[in-house]
Short mmCIF file of C-alpha atoms in Angstrom, two decimals:
data_model
loop_
_atom_site.label_atom_id
_atom_site.label_comp_id
_atom_site.label_asym_id
_atom_site.label_seq_id
_atom_site.Cartn_x
_atom_site.Cartn_y
_atom_site.Cartn_z
CA MET F 975 84.78 39.42 277.34
CA GLY F 976 87.40 38.32 279.78
CA VAL F 977 86.36 38.07 283.47
CA GLY F 978 89.92 37.41 284.76
CA PRO F 979 91.22 34.29 286.51
CA GLY F 980 88.97 34.02 289.46
CA ASP F 981 88.93 37.13 291.84
CA PRO F 982 85.83 39.23 290.87
CA ASP F 983 87.73 42.38 291.83
CA LEU F 984 89.94 41.67 288.89
CA LEU F 985 87.06 42.37 286.34
CA THR F 986 87.55 45.71 284.37
CA LEU F 987 84.99 48.36 284.57
CA ALA F 988 84.39 47.73 280.82
CA ALA F 989 83.55 44.16 281.83
CA VAL F 990 81.17 45.02 284.53
CA GLY F 991 79.46 47.51 282.35
CA ALA F 992 78.97 44.91 279.56
CA ILE F 993 77.50 42.47 282.04
CA GLU F 994 75.05 45.07 283.45
CA ALA F 995 73.94 46.11 280.18
CA ALA F 996 73.27 42.49 278.81
CA ASP F 997 70.03 41.05 278.11
CA LEU F 998 71.60 37.63 277.58
CA ILE F 999 74.69 36.17 279.31
CA ALA F 1000 76.32 33.14 277.48
CA CYS F 1001 78.62 31.02 279.82
CA PRO F 1002 80.90 28.35 278.27
CA VAL F 1003 80.81 24.89 280.10
CA ALA F 1004 82.79 21.76 279.37
CA ARG F 1005 79.86 19.26 280.18
CA SER F 1006 76.23 19.49 280.13
CA GLY F 1007 74.95 20.63 283.51
CA ALA F 1008 78.33 21.56 284.68
CA GLU F 1009 78.74 24.87 286.64
CA SER F 1010 80.50 27.65 284.44
CA MET F 1011 83.53 28.99 286.29
CA ALA F 1012 83.26 32.33 284.18
CA ALA F 1013 79.64 32.66 285.50
CA ALA F 1014 80.75 32.15 289.09
CA ILE F 1015 83.37 34.87 288.72
CA ALA F 1016 80.84 37.25 287.23
CA ALA F 1017 77.88 36.32 289.55
CA ARG F 1018 78.00 39.53 291.51
CA TRP F 1019 76.92 41.61 288.62
CA MET F 1020 74.29 39.23 287.08
CA ARG F 1021 70.64 40.31 287.58
CA PRO F 1022 67.40 38.04 287.81
CA HIS F 1023 66.01 39.72 284.48
CA GLN F 1024 68.99 38.65 282.36
CA ARG F 1025 68.64 35.31 280.69
CA ILE F 1026 71.66 33.05 281.11
CA ILE F 1027 72.39 30.21 278.67
CA PRO F 1028 75.12 27.63 278.93
CA LEU F 1029 77.17 27.12 275.78
CA LEU F 1030 78.61 23.52 275.70
CA PHE F 1031 82.37 23.33 274.31
CA PRO F 1032 83.43 19.67 274.67
CA MET F 1033 87.00 19.15 275.93
CA VAL F 1034 87.82 16.46 273.27
CA ASP F 1035 90.67 15.90 270.86
CA ALA F 1036 88.50 15.22 267.83
CA ALA F 1037 88.12 18.20 265.49
CA GLU F 1038 84.54 17.76 264.40
CA PRO F 1039 82.77 18.08 267.64
CA ARG F 1040 84.74 21.17 268.45
CA ARG F 1041 83.99 22.72 265.24
CA LEU F 1042 80.48 21.95 265.51
CA ALA F 1043 80.28 23.49 269.02
CA TRP F 1044 81.93 26.63 267.60
CA HIS F 1045 79.41 26.90 264.82
CA GLN F 1046 76.48 26.32 267.01
CA ALA F 1047 77.58 28.95 269.71
CA ALA F 1048 78.19 31.49 266.85
CA ASP F 1049 74.76 30.77 265.27
CA THR F 1050 73.08 31.01 268.77
CA LEU F 1051 74.70 34.32 269.62
CA ALA F 1052 74.15 35.90 266.15
CA ALA F 1053 70.54 34.97 266.12
CA GLU F 1054 69.98 36.83 269.56
CA VAL F 1055 71.88 39.76 268.48
CA ALA F 1056 69.82 39.87 265.12
CA THR F 1057 66.65 40.32 267.41
CA GLY F 1058 68.16 43.27 269.07
CA GLN F 1059 69.27 41.60 272.28
CA ARG F 1060 72.39 42.74 274.06
CA VAL F 1061 74.64 39.57 274.31
CA VAL F 1062 77.81 38.88 276.17
CA LEU F 1063 79.95 35.62 276.19
CA LEU F 1064 81.75 35.40 279.35
CA CYS F 1065 85.41 33.98 279.14
CA GLU F 1066 87.86 33.14 281.87
CA GLY F 1067 91.04 35.22 281.89
CA ASP F 1068 91.71 37.18 278.82
CA ALA F 1069 89.36 36.86 275.87
CA SER F 1070 92.11 36.61 273.26
CA LEU F 1071 94.68 34.16 275.13
CA PHE F 1072 93.93 30.47 274.95
CA ALA F 1073 90.24 31.26 275.00
CA THR F 1074 87.25 29.51 273.76
CA GLY F 1075 85.89 32.94 272.90
CA SER F 1076 88.56 33.39 270.01
CA TYR F 1077 87.16 30.46 268.27
CA VAL F 1078 83.66 31.63 268.54
CA LEU F 1079 84.77 35.09 267.34
CA LEU F 1080 86.42 33.45 264.31
CA ALA F 1081 83.22 31.38 263.63
CA LEU F 1082 81.09 34.68 263.97
CA GLN F 1083 83.37 36.34 261.47
CA GLN F 1084 82.84 33.53 258.95
CA ARG F 1085 79.28 32.62 259.29
CA HIS F 1086 77.82 35.96 260.46
CA PRO F 1087 80.24 38.66 259.21
CA ASP F 1088 77.59 41.45 259.86
CA CYS F 1089 77.04 40.65 263.61
CA PRO F 1090 78.71 43.48 265.46
CA CYS F 1091 81.34 42.12 267.90
CA ARG F 1092 83.51 43.77 270.50
CA VAL F 1093 86.06 42.00 272.56
CA ILE F 1094 86.81 43.10 276.09
CA PRO F 1095 90.36 41.97 277.34
CA GLY F 1096 90.81 40.30 280.85
CA ILE F 1097 93.56 39.78 283.42
CA THR F 1098 95.38 36.63 282.65
CA ALA F 1099 96.09 34.11 285.37
CA VAL F 1100 99.83 34.73 284.52
CA SER F 1101 99.61 38.39 285.45
CA ALA F 1102 97.40 37.68 288.47
CA ALA F 1103 99.72 34.81 289.77
CA ALA F 1104 102.78 37.11 289.42
CA ALA F 1105 101.04 39.96 291.16
CA ALA F 1106 99.83 37.82 294.17
CA ALA F 1107 103.23 36.49 294.51
CA ASN F 1108 105.25 39.61 294.18
CA TRP F 1109 106.90 38.09 291.15
CA PRO F 1110 108.33 40.44 288.39
CA LEU F 1111 107.22 38.60 285.16
CA ALA F 1112 109.54 40.50 282.91
CA LEU F 1113 112.26 43.17 283.52
CA GLN F 1114 113.84 45.48 280.80
CA GLN F 1115 115.39 43.01 278.27
CA ASP F 1116 113.74 40.02 279.62
CA GLN F 1117 111.39 37.95 277.49
CA LEU F 1118 108.08 36.42 278.44
CA LEU F 1119 106.93 33.22 276.70
CA MET F 1120 103.45 31.90 277.57
CA ARG F 1121 102.69 28.44 276.31
CA PRO F 1122 100.95 25.18 277.03
CA CYS F 1123 103.25 22.74 279.15
CA PRO F 1124 105.16 20.61 276.71
CA GLU F 1125 104.13 17.00 276.48
CA ARG F 1126 107.46 15.39 276.90
CA GLU F 1127 110.57 15.86 278.88
CA ASP F 1128 112.90 16.42 275.92
CA GLN F 1129 110.60 19.29 274.77
CA LEU F 1130 110.66 20.85 278.06
CA SER F 1131 114.45 20.47 278.48
CA GLN F 1132 114.86 22.03 274.96
CA ALA F 1133 112.47 24.91 275.97
CA LEU F 1134 114.51 25.58 279.21
CA ASP F 1135 117.87 25.59 277.33
CA HIS F 1136 116.66 28.06 274.75
CA ALA F 1137 115.01 30.21 277.44
CA ALA F 1138 118.28 30.34 279.44
CA GLY F 1139 120.09 31.77 276.56
CA GLN F 1140 117.53 34.39 275.75
CA ALA F 1141 116.78 35.72 279.33
CA ARG F 1142 113.37 34.28 278.93
CA VAL F 1143 110.83 33.69 281.71
CA LEU F 1144 108.47 30.70 281.01
CA ALA F 1145 105.05 30.64 281.80
CA LEU F 1146 103.88 26.97 281.38
CA LEU F 1147 99.89 26.61 281.19
CA LYS F 1148 97.78 23.53 281.74
CA LEU F 1149 100.30 21.78 283.79
CA GLY F 1150 97.94 19.24 285.32
CA ARG F 1151 98.99 15.62 285.25
CA ARG F 1152 102.50 16.69 283.77
CA TRP F 1153 103.53 18.00 287.09
CA LEU F 1154 105.07 14.56 288.09
CA TRP F 1155 107.78 14.67 285.52
CA VAL F 1156 107.98 18.44 285.20
CA ARG F 1157 108.97 18.69 288.79
CA GLN F 1158 111.74 16.00 288.31
CA VAL F 1159 113.24 18.10 285.45
CA LEU F 1160 113.14 21.35 287.52
CA GLU F 1161 114.83 19.53 290.45
CA ARG F 1162 117.66 18.21 288.32
CA ARG F 1163 118.27 21.75 287.06
CA GLN F 1164 118.01 23.42 290.52
CA LEU F 1165 115.12 25.42 289.38
CA LEU F 1166 112.64 24.37 291.90
CA GLU F 1167 113.28 27.05 294.45
CA SER F 1168 113.00 29.84 291.83
CA SER F 1169 109.86 28.68 290.14
CA LEU F 1170 106.36 29.57 291.11
CA PHE F 1171 103.68 27.08 291.13
CA ALA F 1172 100.09 28.63 290.81
CA GLU F 1173 96.61 26.95 290.83
CA ARG F 1174 93.16 28.39 290.86
CA VAL F 1175 94.54 31.96 291.15
CA GLY F 1176 92.15 34.36 292.63
CA TRP F 1177 89.84 31.76 294.09
CA PRO F 1178 89.45 31.25 297.77
CA ASP F 1179 91.48 28.08 297.64
CA GLN F 1180 94.29 29.18 295.43
CA THR F 1181 97.78 27.85 295.60
CA LEU F 1182 100.77 30.11 295.22
CA ARG F 1183 104.04 28.53 296.30
CA PRO F 1184 107.65 28.05 295.25
CA ALA F 1185 107.55 25.01 293.10
CA GLN F 1186 109.73 23.13 295.71
CA ASP F 1187 106.91 23.26 298.16
CA VAL F 1188 104.62 21.40 295.86
CA PRO F 1189 104.96 17.70 295.86
CA GLY F 1190 104.95 15.62 292.63
CA GLY F 1191 101.62 14.32 291.44
CA VAL F 1192 98.55 15.07 289.30
CA ARG F 1193 97.36 18.73 289.67
CA PRO F 1194 94.34 20.43 288.33
CA TYR F 1195 94.16 21.17 284.43
CA PHE F 1196 94.52 24.96 284.91
CA SER F 1197 97.51 24.93 287.14
CA LEU F 1198 100.48 26.89 285.89
CA LEU F 1199 104.18 27.30 286.34
CA LEU F 1200 106.51 30.47 286.08
CA ILE F 1201 110.01 29.84 285.54
CA ARG F 1202 112.78 32.42 285.78
CA GLN F 1203 116.29 30.96 285.28
CA SER F 1204 118.34 34.39 285.45
CA TRP F 1205 118.03 38.04 286.49
CA PRO F 1206 119.14 41.10 284.54
CA GLU F 1207 122.62 42.62 285.39
CA VAL F 1208 121.23 45.89 286.66
CA LEU F 1209 118.97 45.49 289.67
CA PRO F 1210 118.30 47.67 292.67
CA MET O 700 99.14 48.80 290.63
CA GLY O 701 98.51 48.41 286.93
CA VAL O 702 96.30 51.04 285.23
CA GLY O 703 96.23 49.26 281.82
CA PRO O 704 97.64 50.71 278.64
CA GLY O 705 95.21 53.84 278.18
CA ASP O 706 91.41 53.52 278.27
CA PRO O 707 90.30 54.12 281.87
CA ASP O 708 87.51 51.61 281.51
CA LEU O 709 90.29 48.91 281.37
CA LEU O 710 91.10 49.54 285.16
CA THR O 711 90.12 46.75 287.39
CA LEU O 712 87.70 47.15 290.16
CA ALA O 713 90.80 46.37 292.46
CA ALA O 714 92.56 49.14 290.92
CA VAL O 715 89.91 51.73 291.35
CA GLY O 716 89.39 50.72 294.92
CA ALA O 717 92.93 51.17 295.66
CA ILE O 718 93.10 54.66 294.17
CA GLU O 719 89.94 55.79 296.00
CA ALA O 720 91.28 54.49 299.34
CA ALA O 721 94.74 56.09 298.91
CA ASP O 722 95.96 59.06 300.68
CA LEU O 723 99.03 59.50 298.56
CA ILE O 724 99.23 58.65 294.93
CA ALA O 725 102.86 58.31 293.35
CA CYS O 726 102.95 58.63 289.62
CA PRO O 727 106.17 57.61 287.52
CA VAL O 728 107.57 60.33 285.11
CA ALA O 729 110.56 60.04 282.81
CA ARG O 730 111.45 63.69 283.05
CA SER O 731 111.09 66.40 285.78
CA GLY O 732 107.88 68.23 285.17
CA ALA O 733 106.59 65.74 282.65
CA GLU O 734 102.93 64.64 282.58
CA SER O 735 102.56 61.10 284.01
CA MET O 736 100.56 58.84 281.62
CA ALA O 737 99.59 56.57 284.36
CA ALA O 738 98.07 59.57 286.22
CA ALA O 739 96.26 60.63 283.17
CA ILE O 740 94.70 57.20 282.81
CA ALA O 741 93.66 57.18 286.59
CA ALA O 742 92.73 60.79 286.76
CA ARG O 743 88.81 60.08 286.84
CA TRP O 744 89.18 58.50 290.39
CA MET O 745 91.77 60.83 291.97
CA ARG O 746 90.24 63.34 294.46
CA PRO O 747 91.39 66.87 295.74
CA HIS O 748 92.24 65.67 299.24
CA GLN O 749 94.82 63.12 297.91
CA ARG O 750 98.42 63.98 297.75
CA ILE O 751 100.02 63.39 294.32
CA ILE O 752 103.65 63.09 293.89
CA PRO O 753 105.66 62.43 290.79
CA LEU O 754 108.59 59.88 290.99
CA LEU O 755 111.28 60.39 288.63
CA PHE O 756 112.66 57.44 286.73
CA PRO O 757 115.21 58.58 284.15
CA MET O 758 115.25 56.64 280.88
CA VAL O 759 119.00 56.20 280.50
CA ASP O 760 121.34 53.52 279.63
CA ALA O 761 123.78 54.08 282.74
CA ALA O 762 122.97 51.54 285.75
CA GLU O 763 123.73 54.05 288.58
CA PRO O 764 121.16 56.81 288.00
CA ARG O 765 118.49 54.18 287.62
CA ARG O 766 119.50 52.16 290.76
CA LEU O 767 119.37 55.53 292.60
CA ALA O 768 115.91 56.43 291.40
CA TRP O 769 114.55 52.93 292.50
CA HIS O 770 116.22 53.42 295.88
CA GLN O 771 114.88 56.86 296.34
CA ALA O 772 111.44 55.76 295.20
CA ALA O 773 111.37 52.81 297.68
CA ASP O 774 112.62 55.10 300.58
CA THR O 775 109.89 57.70 299.85
CA LEU O 776 107.12 55.24 299.52
CA ALA O 777 108.27 53.19 302.54
CA ALA O 778 108.44 56.39 304.69
CA GLU O 779 105.06 57.29 303.90
CA VAL O 780 103.72 53.83 304.70
CA ALA O 781 105.53 53.99 308.04
CA THR O 782 103.57 56.99 308.99
CA GLY O 783 100.31 55.06 308.40
CA GLN O 784 99.51 56.54 304.93
CA ARG O 785 97.85 54.48 302.41
CA VAL O 786 100.05 54.74 299.37
CA VAL O 787 99.59 53.57 295.72
CA LEU O 788 102.22 53.57 292.92
CA LEU O 789 100.53 53.93 289.51
CA CYS O 790 102.02 51.97 286.64
CA GLU O 791 100.90 51.87 282.93
CA GLY O 792 99.85 48.50 281.70
CA ASP O 793 100.47 45.43 283.95
CA ALA O 794 102.46 45.93 287.19
CA SER O 795 104.78 43.01 286.70
CA LEU O 796 105.60 43.10 282.99
CA PHE O 797 108.40 45.49 281.81
CA ALA O 798 107.28 47.63 284.61
CA THR O 799 109.18 50.26 286.50
CA GLY O 800 106.95 49.17 289.51
CA SER O 801 108.76 45.80 289.62
CA TYR O 802 111.95 47.44 290.20
CA VAL O 803 110.62 49.56 293.08
CA LEU O 804 109.06 46.38 294.45
CA LEU O 805 112.53 44.70 294.34
CA ALA O 806 114.04 47.84 296.10
CA LEU O 807 111.32 47.97 298.70
CA GLN O 808 112.08 44.19 299.47
CA GLN O 809 115.66 44.80 299.96
CA ARG O 810 115.53 48.13 301.74
CA HIS O 811 112.32 47.94 303.61
CA PRO O 812 111.54 44.29 303.89
CA ASP O 813 108.75 45.16 306.62
CA CYS O 814 106.80 47.53 304.38
CA PRO O 815 103.50 45.77 303.46
CA CYS O 816 103.16 45.61 299.78
CA ARG O 817 100.46 44.29 297.44
CA VAL O 818 100.67 44.37 293.52
CA ILE O 819 97.47 44.74 291.65
CA PRO O 820 97.73 43.39 288.03
CA GLY O 821 96.57 45.44 284.95
CA ILE O 822 95.59 44.72 281.46
CA THR O 823 98.66 44.71 279.21
CA ALA O 824 98.71 46.73 275.93
CA VAL O 825 99.10 43.34 274.07
CA SER O 826 95.83 42.09 275.23
CA ALA O 827 94.20 45.54 274.76
CA ALA O 828 95.51 45.67 271.19
CA ALA O 829 94.40 42.11 270.38
CA ALA O 830 90.99 42.75 271.84
CA ALA O 831 90.54 46.08 269.99
CA ALA O 832 91.48 44.39 266.70
CA ASN O 833 89.57 41.10 267.09
CA TRP O 834 92.89 39.39 267.01
CA PRO O 835 93.17 35.98 268.81
CA LEU O 836 96.55 36.21 270.55
CA ALA O 837 97.13 32.44 271.05
CA LEU O 838 94.90 29.52 270.34
CA GLN O 839 95.14 25.94 271.64
CA GLN O 840 98.79 24.83 270.99
CA ASP O 841 100.01 28.25 270.13
CA GLN O 842 102.62 30.10 272.07
CA LEU O 843 102.82 33.84 272.82
CA LEU O 844 106.18 35.38 273.18
CA MET O 845 106.31 39.00 274.41
CA ARG O 846 109.67 40.62 274.27
CA PRO O 847 111.22 44.07 273.54
CA CYS O 848 111.92 44.56 269.67
CA PRO O 849 115.19 42.94 268.76
CA GLU O 850 117.94 45.57 268.12
CA ARG O 851 119.28 44.03 264.93
CA GLU O 852 117.80 42.52 261.62
CA ASP O 853 119.60 39.19 262.11
CA GLN O 854 118.11 38.89 265.54
CA LEU O 855 114.66 39.60 264.32
CA SER O 856 115.09 37.14 261.36
CA GLN O 857 116.27 34.27 263.83
CA ALA O 858 113.31 35.07 266.24
CA LEU O 859 110.92 34.83 263.27
CA ASP O 860 112.32 31.49 262.14
CA HIS O 861 112.23 30.08 265.63
CA ALA O 862 108.60 31.33 266.12
CA ALA O 863 107.54 29.84 262.77
CA GLY O 864 108.78 26.34 263.73
CA GLN O 865 106.98 26.48 267.16
CA ALA O 866 103.55 27.98 266.16
CA ARG O 867 104.69 31.08 268.28
CA VAL O 868 102.90 34.41 267.98
CA LEU O 869 105.40 37.32 268.55
CA ALA O 870 104.50 40.42 270.37
CA LEU O 871 107.41 42.97 269.83
CA LEU O 872 107.31 45.83 272.31
CA LYS O 873 109.10 49.23 272.16
CA LEU O 874 109.10 49.29 268.29
CA GLY O 875 109.79 53.04 268.20
CA ARG O 876 112.61 54.01 265.62
CA ARG O 877 113.14 50.26 264.77
CA TRP O 878 110.02 50.27 262.61
CA LEU O 879 111.80 51.25 259.51
CA TRP O 880 113.98 48.19 259.24
CA VAL O 881 111.45 45.92 260.82
CA ARG O 882 108.92 46.86 258.17
CA GLN O 883 111.37 45.75 255.51
CA VAL O 884 112.02 42.36 257.14
CA LEU O 885 108.27 41.64 257.28
CA GLU O 886 107.68 42.73 253.75
CA ARG O 887 110.48 40.40 252.47
CA ARG O 888 108.67 37.64 254.41
CA GLN O 889 105.27 38.59 253.21
CA LEU O 890 104.19 39.11 256.84
CA LEU O 891 102.97 42.63 256.51
CA GLU O 892 99.37 41.90 255.90
CA SER O 893 98.99 39.35 258.70
CA SER O 894 100.75 41.49 261.40
CA LEU O 895 98.99 44.13 263.60
CA PHE O 896 100.72 47.44 264.23
CA ALA O 897 99.47 49.00 267.51
CA GLU O 898 100.32 52.40 268.99
CA ARG O 899 98.84 54.29 272.00
CA VAL O 900 96.25 51.44 272.50
CA GLY O 901 93.24 52.70 274.33
CA TRP O 902 93.98 56.42 273.77
CA PRO O 903 91.72 58.63 271.82
CA ASP O 904 94.35 58.89 269.01
CA GLN O 905 95.24 55.15 269.05
CA THR O 906 96.54 53.41 265.80
CA LEU O 907 95.48 49.78 265.21
CA ARG O 908 96.16 48.73 261.77
CA PRO O 909 97.54 45.88 259.68
CA ALA O 910 101.40 46.51 259.48
CA GLN O 911 101.10 47.01 255.74
CA ASP O 912 99.01 50.06 256.20
CA VAL O 913 101.72 51.85 258.38
CA PRO O 914 104.41 53.44 256.23
CA GLY O 915 107.99 52.89 257.41
CA GLY O 916 109.52 55.58 259.71
CA VAL O 917 110.21 56.54 263.23
CA ARG O 918 107.14 55.68 265.50
CA PRO O 919 106.58 56.29 269.12
CA TYR O 920 108.62 54.44 271.77
CA PHE O 921 105.54 52.38 273.04
CA SER O 922 104.30 51.13 269.59
CA LEU O 923 104.11 47.40 269.35
CA LEU O 924 103.70 44.84 266.68
CA LEU O 925 101.85 41.32 266.81
CA ILE O 926 102.98 38.88 264.09
CA ARG O 927 101.26 35.52 263.53
CA GLN O 928 102.95 33.38 261.01
CA SER O 929 100.48 30.26 260.90
CA TRP O 930 97.17 29.22 262.23
CA PRO O 931 96.28 25.99 264.14
CA GLU O 932 95.04 23.08 261.92
CA VAL O 933 91.59 22.88 263.64
CA LEU O 934 89.67 26.17 263.07
CA PRO O 935 86.02 26.82 262.90
#
């Protein structure tokens, strides 16, 4: 289930209901002992009688450690469900969009096809950033492309060229250390002023600023950028 | 504020709080006297002492009637806010994504720049459909493109070709009467089985089926299609 990007008020009623009804709450963590961001967002509704378990999903490039982590998570959750426990797996943002939960769901479907599963959607960081900044994501015939930030400058230039021709707003996720050169590309194209930089959306220390106000440098992994290159012909 | 695509349990706590605190609730309608879908979704939290007003947004191609409707809506809302009323404008789905609310917000910013505004995001029909069908929208290096369904077959073919090369999942909105020829394009490309057809997501009469199970024909305006042409290399 998705808990949204940060602000606990952005949980849905369905998400709150599932947390309150749970016997076991599973929280993804990237390192052993690390605090789970999803658990911090959901903390308001977690109760002392509920068991909380961290599920370790290492952030590595190699395939096998990741596969193993998805298998182990699926086996752990299915075993609990089989004993009659009501189990939720928390997930930042939306549970279907760039979410570890999607991999766990695929592993459950393969390894435990009889385990009943229900996915509860969540507010994305993209929607939350747009709302917080009064930023229309897509109007009328616009398009919205959500994607990880390209790895190289030529890929970004190509994506911007193509987006401009299609009235396509770009949402570039996982900006992180790429911000240094991404900023330069936007500056050359005079897009800095009309792009929105967002970081830790919904958390007390969120950053939501026109990209021109954010100096070049390494930013957190989960920072994102919204880029609109044009507006529709018919506006108020 | 976004009320999500249909299921009242997909409202956020922030949305419920705003409805409960409102003196005036404005509901968009496409025709005079028509029932507002957004109001039907929010009905559970609306109270007898609250004033409910419909705001008419005609669904026409001509620019001027639409501009006039946005101006009138902005003027009406700003006048109420100026007298101290707490006002919410309901909006299906997310308030920033293909939403009439975005146009009203732009009109408010132009015509009533001192009127305080806050946008509350909502669950999109795309996220809700994916969740309800256990459908991973985007994994790892995937991309997700949300756009109105193309008007012509050659435009759809081009979008599919480009998406295939980019590991891009397509969410085609406002499918409606285009389903007849869209279905034929998917059939020729053998994509019917791996595409999800969704209609009235979250309503009691929702349709969520592989596209191959939906016969060609005219479907409601708000039907949508999710098309995944490939999967990432690393899977469970």
